[in-house]
Amino acid sequence: MYTTVRLAVVLLGALLLTGCIAVQPVLPAPPRPVVPGVAVSPGTPVRDGGDLVMGLSSEPDRLDPTTSSSLYTRYVMSSICEKLYDIDAEGTVLPQLATALPTVSADGRSVEITVRDGVRFADGTPLDAAAVVTTLRRHLTLPDSSRRSELGPVAGIDATGPRTVRIRYQRPFAPLTASLADRAGMIMSPTALARPGVEFSADPVCVGPFRFAERIPQTSITVVRDPLYYAADEVHLEAYSGPVK
């Protein structure tokens, strides 16, 4: 009984103390910071030409679709390395360097991809099924590859024709198309990969609206418009660079 009464007194005291605390006033919100603008010179906008400068908040790692893992590297590579597939604003997977979505066998263990015709890498090498096979096999065999698991349980990759690639699986692997819409689907020039004494990441060569021009470590990466790009008339910038903060 004594314990119960004592507890009630303590609770009552706490409530009385709470009632003695003054109501805190509501202070007005602090003023919003003023961001200075940049004066724009008067003139007529032009459709073609000019450079775009885009800030990067971190230094990208190696400019190599097989080994890179940094999100910032993906930003740079997406401008110079197109993929077999892409994803639009609605999340739909669409062919990019491929002509259509993959054809899958009834048992799900064989996938065929047809590659676009008339496409060239930035070094002039034609894009064909053999080039795609070279890239995909590199993803699987390079010791420090970050793409190996993204391709699934592959049993073999072969060119069954000049423009047709067949990927054989140990068991069905549904995420393949989505994987090929990211770095695993960025196709690299086999000529550039075979250069003796030149690491691909030091001078990456792919298919894209821009081609690699220069990298100054911890400072900037610059790409320029590629005249060999199959849709070069749709590219209106001359170059863009990504200063690294």
Short mmCIF file of C-alpha atoms in Angstrom, two decimals:
data_model
loop_
_atom_site.label_atom_id
_atom_site.label_comp_id
_atom_site.label_asym_id
_atom_site.label_seq_id
_atom_site.Cartn_x
_atom_site.Cartn_y
_atom_site.Cartn_z
CA MET A 1 0.00 0.00 0.00
CA TYR A 2 2.82 2.37 0.93
CA THR A 3 4.57 1.72 -2.39
CA THR A 4 1.40 2.46 -4.36
CA VAL A 5 0.79 5.78 -2.58
CA ARG A 6 4.40 6.84 -3.01
CA LEU A 7 4.27 6.12 -6.75
CA ALA A 8 1.09 8.16 -7.09
CA VAL A 9 2.73 11.11 -5.31
CA VAL A 10 5.75 10.96 -7.62
CA LEU A 11 3.53 10.94 -10.73
CA LEU A 12 1.48 13.85 -9.40
CA GLY A 13 4.66 15.83 -8.75
CA ALA A 14 5.87 15.21 -12.27
CA LEU A 15 2.59 16.47 -13.71
CA LEU A 16 2.73 19.62 -11.57
CA LEU A 17 6.31 20.34 -12.69
CA THR A 18 5.28 19.84 -16.31
CA GLY A 19 2.50 22.36 -15.89
CA CYS A 20 5.01 24.94 -14.61
CA ILE A 21 7.15 24.88 -17.77
CA ALA A 22 6.56 27.97 -19.89
CA VAL A 23 5.15 27.44 -23.39
CA GLN A 24 7.94 27.84 -25.89
CA PRO A 25 7.23 30.50 -28.50
CA VAL A 26 7.12 29.52 -32.17
CA LEU A 27 9.96 31.34 -33.87
CA PRO A 28 9.70 32.47 -37.47
CA ALA A 29 11.56 30.39 -40.06
CA PRO A 30 15.04 31.68 -40.91
CA PRO A 31 15.32 33.57 -44.17
CA ARG A 32 16.10 31.48 -47.22
CA PRO A 33 19.66 31.86 -48.47
CA VAL A 34 20.13 34.00 -51.53
CA VAL A 35 21.93 32.17 -54.33
CA PRO A 36 23.66 34.61 -56.66
CA GLY A 37 22.75 34.24 -60.31
CA VAL A 38 25.01 34.25 -63.32
CA ALA A 39 24.58 36.95 -65.90
CA VAL A 40 23.74 35.67 -69.36
CA SER A 41 25.08 37.56 -72.31
CA PRO A 42 22.37 38.62 -74.75
CA GLY A 43 22.40 36.83 -78.04
CA THR A 44 20.68 34.31 -80.24
CA PRO A 45 20.73 30.69 -79.03
CA VAL A 46 22.50 28.31 -81.39
CA ARG A 47 21.45 24.77 -82.17
CA ASP A 48 24.92 23.31 -82.72
CA GLY A 49 28.25 23.71 -81.00
CA GLY A 50 29.34 24.67 -77.52
CA ASP A 51 30.69 22.77 -74.56
CA LEU A 52 28.85 21.46 -71.52
CA VAL A 53 30.60 21.40 -68.14
CA MET A 54 29.12 19.05 -65.54
CA GLY A 55 30.43 18.84 -61.98
CA LEU A 56 31.21 15.46 -60.43
CA SER A 57 31.26 15.25 -56.63
CA SER A 58 33.69 12.34 -56.60
CA GLU A 59 36.53 10.97 -58.70
CA PRO A 60 35.43 8.09 -61.00
CA ASP A 61 37.42 4.88 -60.84
CA ARG A 62 38.77 3.12 -63.94
CA LEU A 63 36.96 4.00 -67.18
CA ASP A 64 36.38 0.34 -68.00
CA PRO A 65 32.88 -1.23 -68.20
CA THR A 66 34.25 -4.59 -67.04
CA THR A 67 35.98 -3.47 -63.85
CA SER A 68 34.37 -0.20 -62.78
CA SER A 69 32.11 -0.06 -59.75
CA SER A 70 31.72 3.69 -59.10
CA LEU A 71 28.42 5.41 -59.87
CA TYR A 72 30.39 8.42 -61.12
CA THR A 73 32.23 6.24 -63.62
CA ARG A 74 28.85 5.15 -64.97
CA TYR A 75 27.94 8.82 -65.56
CA VAL A 76 31.02 9.27 -67.74
CA MET A 77 30.87 5.92 -69.53
CA SER A 78 27.22 6.36 -70.52
CA SER A 79 28.22 9.19 -72.85
CA ILE A 80 30.88 7.21 -74.71
CA CYS A 81 29.73 3.59 -74.39
CA GLU A 82 26.29 2.60 -75.61
CA LYS A 83 24.77 -0.69 -74.45
CA LEU A 84 23.00 -3.55 -76.13
CA TYR A 85 19.82 -2.36 -74.38
CA ASP A 86 18.61 0.77 -72.64
CA ILE A 87 15.80 1.71 -70.24
CA ASP A 88 13.48 4.62 -71.03
CA ALA A 89 11.82 7.05 -68.59
CA GLU A 90 8.92 4.64 -68.04
CA GLY A 91 11.25 1.77 -67.13
CA THR A 92 10.77 -0.10 -70.41
CA VAL A 93 13.78 -2.00 -71.77
CA LEU A 94 14.54 -1.03 -75.38
CA PRO A 95 17.19 -2.19 -77.88
CA GLN A 96 20.12 0.17 -78.36
CA LEU A 97 23.04 -1.57 -80.07
CA ALA A 98 20.85 -4.66 -80.49
CA THR A 99 18.05 -4.68 -83.07
CA ALA A 100 15.40 -6.21 -80.80
CA LEU A 101 14.87 -7.79 -77.42
CA PRO A 102 16.60 -11.17 -76.98
CA THR A 103 15.06 -14.35 -78.36
CA VAL A 104 14.90 -17.01 -75.62
CA SER A 105 14.59 -20.75 -76.25
CA ALA A 106 11.67 -22.73 -74.83
CA ASP A 107 13.80 -24.15 -72.01
CA GLY A 108 15.21 -20.70 -71.17
CA ARG A 109 18.79 -21.88 -71.53
CA SER A 110 19.68 -20.31 -74.87
CA VAL A 111 19.45 -16.58 -75.67
CA GLU A 112 20.04 -15.00 -79.10
CA ILE A 113 20.81 -11.32 -79.65
CA THR A 114 21.01 -9.63 -83.04
CA VAL A 115 23.39 -6.67 -83.35
CA ARG A 116 22.74 -3.52 -85.38
CA ASP A 117 24.35 -3.13 -88.79
CA GLY A 118 26.30 -0.11 -90.02
CA VAL A 119 27.65 0.89 -86.59
CA ARG A 120 31.31 1.71 -85.91
CA PHE A 121 33.33 2.17 -82.78
CA ALA A 122 35.09 5.50 -82.22
CA ASP A 123 38.30 3.99 -83.66
CA GLY A 124 36.55 2.92 -86.87
CA THR A 125 36.25 -0.78 -86.01
CA PRO A 126 32.89 -2.18 -87.20
CA LEU A 127 30.46 -3.39 -84.55
CA ASP A 128 29.53 -7.02 -85.14
CA ALA A 129 28.68 -10.20 -83.27
CA ALA A 130 32.37 -11.04 -82.75
CA ALA A 131 32.93 -7.71 -81.00
CA VAL A 132 30.01 -8.39 -78.65
CA VAL A 133 31.37 -11.87 -77.89
CA THR A 134 34.80 -10.39 -77.10
CA THR A 135 33.31 -7.97 -74.57
CA LEU A 136 31.00 -10.49 -72.88
CA ARG A 137 33.75 -13.11 -72.59
CA ARG A 138 36.02 -10.47 -71.07
CA HIS A 139 33.34 -9.76 -68.44
CA LEU A 140 33.42 -13.45 -67.53
CA THR A 141 37.18 -14.09 -67.58
CA LEU A 142 38.97 -10.92 -66.46
CA PRO A 143 40.23 -11.62 -62.91
CA ASP A 144 39.02 -8.30 -61.46
CA SER A 145 35.72 -8.21 -63.38
CA SER A 146 32.76 -6.61 -61.63
CA ARG A 147 30.33 -7.91 -64.25
CA ARG A 148 30.78 -11.67 -63.96
CA SER A 149 27.88 -12.26 -61.56
CA GLU A 150 25.62 -9.90 -63.55
CA LEU A 151 25.69 -12.25 -66.55
CA GLY A 152 24.54 -15.27 -64.54
CA PRO A 153 25.49 -18.96 -64.94
CA VAL A 154 26.82 -18.77 -68.50
CA ALA A 155 27.84 -22.03 -70.17
CA GLY A 156 29.18 -20.41 -73.36
CA ILE A 157 29.02 -17.36 -75.64
CA ASP A 158 29.45 -17.63 -79.42
CA ALA A 159 28.81 -15.72 -82.64
CA THR A 160 26.44 -17.82 -84.74
CA GLY A 161 26.54 -15.33 -87.61
CA PRO A 162 28.00 -11.92 -88.51
CA ARG A 163 25.35 -10.16 -86.43
CA THR A 164 23.99 -12.87 -84.13
CA VAL A 165 25.24 -13.75 -80.65
CA ARG A 166 24.13 -16.83 -78.73
CA ILE A 167 24.51 -17.09 -74.95
CA ARG A 168 24.06 -20.57 -73.48
CA TYR A 169 23.13 -21.03 -69.85
CA GLN A 170 23.49 -23.84 -67.33
CA ARG A 171 20.01 -22.86 -66.12
CA PRO A 172 17.58 -20.06 -67.07
CA PHE A 173 18.66 -16.56 -66.07
CA ALA A 174 15.83 -14.01 -66.26
CA PRO A 175 17.78 -10.79 -65.37
CA LEU A 176 20.03 -10.95 -68.45
CA THR A 177 18.31 -8.21 -70.48
CA ALA A 178 18.30 -5.82 -67.52
CA SER A 179 22.00 -6.53 -66.96
CA LEU A 180 22.75 -5.77 -70.62
CA ALA A 181 20.97 -2.43 -70.18
CA ASP A 182 23.73 -1.41 -67.77
CA ARG A 183 27.53 -1.67 -67.74
CA ALA A 184 27.50 -5.36 -68.68
CA GLY A 185 25.95 -4.35 -72.01
CA MET A 186 28.52 -1.64 -72.85
CA ILE A 187 30.39 -3.05 -75.85
CA MET A 188 34.09 -2.22 -76.18
CA SER A 189 36.15 -2.03 -79.36
CA PRO A 190 38.03 -5.33 -79.79
CA THR A 191 40.81 -3.38 -81.53
CA ALA A 192 41.23 -1.15 -78.48
CA LEU A 193 41.15 -4.15 -76.14
CA ALA A 194 43.96 -5.78 -78.12
CA ARG A 195 46.35 -2.81 -78.06
CA PRO A 196 49.67 -3.96 -76.58
CA GLY A 197 50.82 -2.01 -73.55
CA VAL A 198 47.71 0.20 -73.42
CA GLU A 199 45.25 -0.28 -70.59
CA PHE A 200 41.70 0.12 -71.90
CA SER A 201 40.70 2.44 -69.04
CA ALA A 202 43.45 4.89 -70.04
CA ASP A 203 41.88 5.37 -73.49
CA PRO A 204 38.43 3.73 -73.62
CA VAL A 205 36.90 3.16 -77.07
CA CYS A 206 33.23 2.26 -77.53
CA VAL A 207 30.20 3.31 -79.59
CA GLY A 208 28.62 6.54 -78.41
CA PRO A 209 27.68 10.11 -79.26
CA PHE A 210 30.98 11.20 -77.71
CA ARG A 211 34.47 9.71 -77.62
CA PHE A 212 37.06 9.93 -74.88
CA ALA A 213 39.52 12.82 -75.21
CA GLU A 214 41.41 13.42 -71.98
CA ARG A 215 41.56 12.67 -68.29
CA ILE A 216 43.46 14.79 -65.76
CA PRO A 217 43.36 12.85 -62.47
CA GLN A 218 41.47 14.59 -59.66
CA THR A 219 40.70 17.45 -62.05
CA SER A 220 38.60 16.66 -65.13
CA ILE A 221 37.48 14.16 -67.77
CA THR A 222 36.71 15.45 -71.26
CA VAL A 223 34.80 13.78 -74.09
CA VAL A 224 34.18 15.20 -77.57
CA ARG A 225 31.62 14.58 -80.28
CA ASP A 226 32.33 11.43 -82.28
CA PRO A 227 31.89 11.98 -86.04
CA LEU A 228 31.69 8.20 -86.59
CA TYR A 229 28.62 7.83 -84.37
CA TYR A 230 25.72 6.33 -86.33
CA ALA A 231 23.40 9.18 -85.25
CA ALA A 232 26.00 11.97 -85.27
CA ASP A 233 23.51 14.44 -86.77
CA GLU A 234 21.49 14.22 -83.55
CA VAL A 235 24.43 15.29 -81.37
CA HIS A 236 24.57 19.08 -81.00
CA LEU A 237 27.31 19.62 -78.41
CA GLU A 238 30.96 19.73 -79.40
CA ALA A 239 32.22 18.42 -76.08
CA TYR A 240 31.54 18.16 -72.42
CA SER A 241 33.75 17.73 -69.42
CA GLY A 242 33.24 16.68 -65.84
CA PRO A 243 35.37 18.62 -63.36
CA VAL A 244 35.97 16.54 -60.25
CA LYS A 245 35.39 18.30 -56.94
#
